[in-house]
Amino acid sequence: MRIIKPESLHLQAYAILKGEILEGEYRPGERIVEAKIANKLGISRGPVREAIRMLIQDGLLTYNDGYVRVYQPTLEDVVDIFQCRESLEALAVSLAIEQITDNEKKQLANNLELTYHAYQQKKSIELSKLDQEFHDIIIQASRNKQLIELLDVIRTKIHYMRITMVQGEFYPSFVSEHEKLIQFLVDGKETKATTLMKTHIQKGLEGVLMHIGNVQSR
């Protein structure tokens, strides 16, 4: 992919590079060379430098010992991120119960239908996108701007970890949990919704840790 428009070059470079990182085109720990990226995109190094700075802010790139590298999460990073996500998304679903619109409820129902279909066909990349969309709808429905901004960074790292560390795998009951979450939202059952959201995210963490453990034991 190359830059095709003259305006906002750094934003275009940022979007392209971020997409490539989240799709697993770069290995964790791989060095990112500014000149090579600029040449690949067909632009000067200035916009690429700004895009890299933005990705460092996102946590997808790191700067150490004079080199920029793709983020390589540790086990401690994984646990820390999921702990933050658990608390923040429990708050999000609690707020969403009061704020969610009929249109957002329809979006969740449509997402669930597509998720069941993708799960039956074992389409892991599509499942990952649908799972993120499901949580995004609930987060946006909270109407809390600060919460939305905090979770934006966290969800990006979660998606990256899933792609690079567990190849998009999902535990068997996650789809049915999405269905229950929607029902609790619609019925206004705040305690059940927040409890289930916490359990849902804890299971996600357990799945990641189990997969990492299996890989390391091979």
Coordinates of N, CA, C and O in Angstrom, one line a residue, residues 33-99:
V33 N 12.8 0.8 10.5 CA 13.7 1.8 9.9 C 13.0 2.9 9.1 O 12.3 2.6 8.2
E34 N 13.1 4.1 9.6 CA 12.4 5.2 9.1 C 12.5 5.4 7.6 O 11.6 5.5 6.8
A35 N 13.8 5.3 7.1 CA 14.1 5.4 5.7 C 13.4 4.4 4.8 O 12.9 4.7 3.7
K36 N 13.4 3.1 5.3 CA 12.8 2.1 4.5 C 11.2 2.2 4.4 O 10.6 2.0 3.4
I37 N 10.6 2.7 5.5 CA 9.2 2.9 5.5 C 8.9 4.1 4.5 O 7.9 4.0 3.8
A38 N 9.7 5.1 4.6 CA 9.4 6.3 3.7 C 9.5 5.9 2.3 O 8.7 6.3 1.4
N39 N 10.5 5.1 1.9 CA 10.7 4.6 0.6 C 9.6 3.7 0.1 O 9.1 3.8 -1.0
K40 N 9.1 2.9 1.0 CA 8.0 1.9 0.7 C 6.7 2.7 0.4 O 5.9 2.4 -0.5
L41 N 6.5 3.8 1.2 CA 5.3 4.6 1.0 C 5.4 5.6 0.0 O 4.4 6.2 -0.4
G42 N 6.6 5.9 -0.5 CA 6.8 6.9 -1.5 C 6.7 8.3 -1.0 O 6.2 9.2 -1.7
I43 N 7.1 8.6 0.3 CA 7.0 9.9 0.8 C 8.3 10.2 1.5 O 9.2 9.4 1.7
S44 N 8.5 11.5 2.0 CA 9.7 11.9 2.7 C 9.7 11.3 4.1 O 8.7 10.8 4.6
R45 N 10.8 11.4 4.8 CA 10.9 10.8 6.1 C 10.2 11.6 7.2 O 9.9 11.0 8.3
G46 N 9.9 12.9 7.0 CA 9.3 13.7 8.0 C 7.9 13.1 8.5 O 7.7 12.9 9.7
P47 N 7.0 12.9 7.5 CA 5.7 12.3 7.9 C 5.8 11.0 8.6 O 5.1 10.6 9.5
V48 N 6.8 10.2 8.1 CA 7.0 8.8 8.7 C 7.5 9.0 10.1 O 7.1 8.2 11.0
R49 N 8.4 9.9 10.4 CA 8.9 10.2 11.7 C 7.7 10.5 12.7 O 7.7 10.1 13.8
E50 N 6.8 11.4 12.2 CA 5.7 11.8 13.0 C 4.7 10.6 13.2 O 4.2 10.4 14.3
A51 N 4.6 9.7 12.2 CA 3.7 8.5 12.4 C 4.3 7.6 13.4 O 3.6 7.0 14.2
I52 N 5.6 7.4 13.4 CA 6.3 6.6 14.3 C 6.2 7.1 15.7 O 5.9 6.4 16.7
R53 N 6.3 8.4 15.9 CA 6.1 9.1 17.2 C 4.7 8.8 17.7 O 4.5 8.4 18.9
M54 N 3.7 8.8 16.9 CA 2.3 8.5 17.3 C 2.1 7.1 17.7 O 1.4 6.8 18.6
L55 N 2.8 6.2 17.0 CA 2.7 4.8 17.3 C 3.4 4.4 18.6 O 3.1 3.5 19.3
I56 N 4.5 5.2 18.9 CA 5.2 5.0 20.2 C 4.2 5.4 21.3 O 4.1 4.8 22.3
Q57 N 3.5 6.5 21.0 CA 2.5 6.9 22.0 C 1.4 5.9 22.2 O 0.9 5.7 23.3
D58 N 1.0 5.2 21.1 CA 0.0 4.1 21.2 C 0.5 2.9 21.9 O -0.2 2.1 22.4
G59 N 1.9 2.8 22.0 CA 2.5 1.6 22.6 C 2.7 0.5 21.7 O 3.2 -0.6 22.1
L60 N 2.5 0.7 20.4 CA 2.7 -0.3 19.4 C 4.2 -0.4 18.9 O 4.7 -1.4 18.4
L61 N 4.9 0.7 19.1 CA 6.3 0.8 18.9 C 7.0 1.2 20.1 O 6.4 1.9 21.0
T62 N 8.3 0.9 20.3 CA 9.1 1.3 21.4 C 10.4 1.9 20.9 O 10.9 1.5 19.9
Y63 N 11.0 2.8 21.7 CA 12.2 3.4 21.4 C 13.2 3.1 22.5 O 13.1 3.5 23.6
N64 N 14.2 2.2 22.2 CA 15.2 1.9 23.2 C 16.6 1.8 22.5 O 16.8 1.3 21.4
D65 N 17.6 2.3 23.2 CA 19.0 2.2 22.7 C 19.2 2.8 21.3 O 20.0 2.3 20.5
G66 N 18.4 3.8 21.0 CA 18.5 4.5 19.7 C 17.8 3.8 18.6 O 17.9 4.3 17.4
Y67 N 17.0 2.7 18.8 CA 16.3 2.0 17.8 C 14.8 2.0 18.1 O 14.4 1.9 19.2
V68 N 14.1 2.0 17.0 CA 12.6 1.9 17.1 C 12.3 0.4 16.8 O 12.7 -0.1 15.7
R69 N 11.5 -0.2 17.7 CA 11.2 -1.6 17.4 C 9.7 -1.8 17.7 O 9.0 -1.1 18.4
V70 N 9.2 -2.9 17.1 CA 7.8 -3.3 17.3 C 7.6 -3.8 18.7 O 8.5 -4.5 19.2
Y71 N 6.6 -3.3 19.4 CA 6.3 -3.7 20.8 C 6.3 -5.2 20.9 O 5.7 -6.0 20.2
Q72 N 7.1 -5.7 22.0 CA 7.2 -7.1 22.3 C 6.7 -7.3 23.7 O 7.4 -7.1 24.7
P73 N 5.4 -7.6 23.9 CA 4.8 -7.7 25.2 C 5.4 -8.8 26.1 O 5.7 -9.9 25.5
T74 N 5.5 -8.6 27.3 CA 5.9 -9.6 28.3 C 4.7 -10.2 28.9 O 3.6 -9.7 28.8
L75 N 4.9 -11.3 29.7 CA 3.7 -11.8 30.4 C 3.1 -10.8 31.4 O 1.9 -10.7 31.6
E76 N 4.0 -10.1 32.0 CA 3.6 -9.0 33.0 C 2.7 -8.0 32.3 O 1.7 -7.5 32.8
D77 N 3.1 -7.6 31.0 CA 2.4 -6.6 30.2 C 1.0 -7.2 30.0 O 0.0 -6.4 30.1
V78 N 0.9 -8.4 29.6 CA -0.4 -9.1 29.3 C -1.3 -9.0 30.5 O -2.5 -8.6 30.4
V79 N -0.8 -9.4 31.6 CA -1.7 -9.4 32.8 C -2.1 -8.0 33.2 O -3.3 -7.7 33.5
D80 N -1.2 -7.0 33.1 CA -1.5 -5.6 33.5 C -2.5 -5.0 32.6 O -3.5 -4.4 33.0
I81 N -2.4 -5.3 31.3 CA -3.4 -4.8 30.3 C -4.8 -5.3 30.5 O -5.8 -4.6 30.5
F82 N -4.9 -6.6 30.8 CA -6.2 -7.3 31.0 C -6.8 -6.8 32.3 O -8.0 -6.7 32.4
Q83 N -6.0 -6.6 33.3 CA -6.5 -6.1 34.6 C -7.2 -4.7 34.4 O -8.2 -4.5 34.9
C84 N -6.5 -3.9 33.7 CA -7.0 -2.5 33.4 C -8.3 -2.6 32.6 O -9.3 -2.0 32.8
R85 N -8.3 -3.5 31.6 CA -9.4 -3.7 30.7 C -10.6 -4.2 31.5 O -11.8 -3.7 31.3
E86 N -10.4 -5.1 32.4 CA -11.5 -5.7 33.2 C -12.2 -4.6 33.9 O -13.5 -4.6 33.9
S87 N -11.5 -3.8 34.6 CA -12.2 -2.7 35.4 C -12.9 -1.7 34.5 O -14.0 -1.3 34.8
L88 N -12.2 -1.2 33.5 CA -12.7 -0.2 32.6 C -13.9 -0.6 31.8 O -14.9 0.1 31.7
E89 N -13.9 -1.9 31.3 CA -15.0 -2.3 30.5 C -16.2 -2.7 31.4 O -17.4 -2.7 31.0
A90 N -16.0 -3.1 32.6 CA -17.1 -3.3 33.6 C -17.8 -2.0 33.8 O -19.0 -1.9 33.9
L91 N -17.0 -0.9 34.0 CA -17.6 0.4 34.1 C -18.3 0.8 32.8 O -19.4 1.4 32.9
A92 N -17.8 0.5 31.7 CA -18.4 0.9 30.4 C -19.8 0.2 30.3 O -20.7 0.9 29.9
V93 N -19.9 -1.0 30.6 CA -21.1 -1.7 30.4 C -22.2 -1.2 31.4 O -23.4 -1.1 31.2
S94 N -21.7 -0.8 32.6 CA -22.6 -0.3 33.6 C -23.2 1.1 33.2 O -24.4 1.3 33.3
L95 N -22.3 1.9 32.6 CA -22.8 3.2 32.1 C -23.7 3.0 30.8 O -24.6 3.8 30.6
A96 N -23.3 2.0 30.0 CA -24.1 1.8 28.8 C -25.5 1.4 29.0 O -26.4 1.7 28.2
I97 N -25.8 0.8 30.1 CA -27.2 0.3 30.4 C -28.1 1.5 30.4 O -29.3 1.4 30.0
E98 N -27.6 2.7 30.9 CA -28.4 3.9 31.0 C -28.4 4.7 29.7 O -29.3 5.5 29.4
Q99 N -27.3 4.5 28.9 CA -27.1 5.4 27.7 C -27.4 4.8 26.4 O -27.5 5.5 25.4

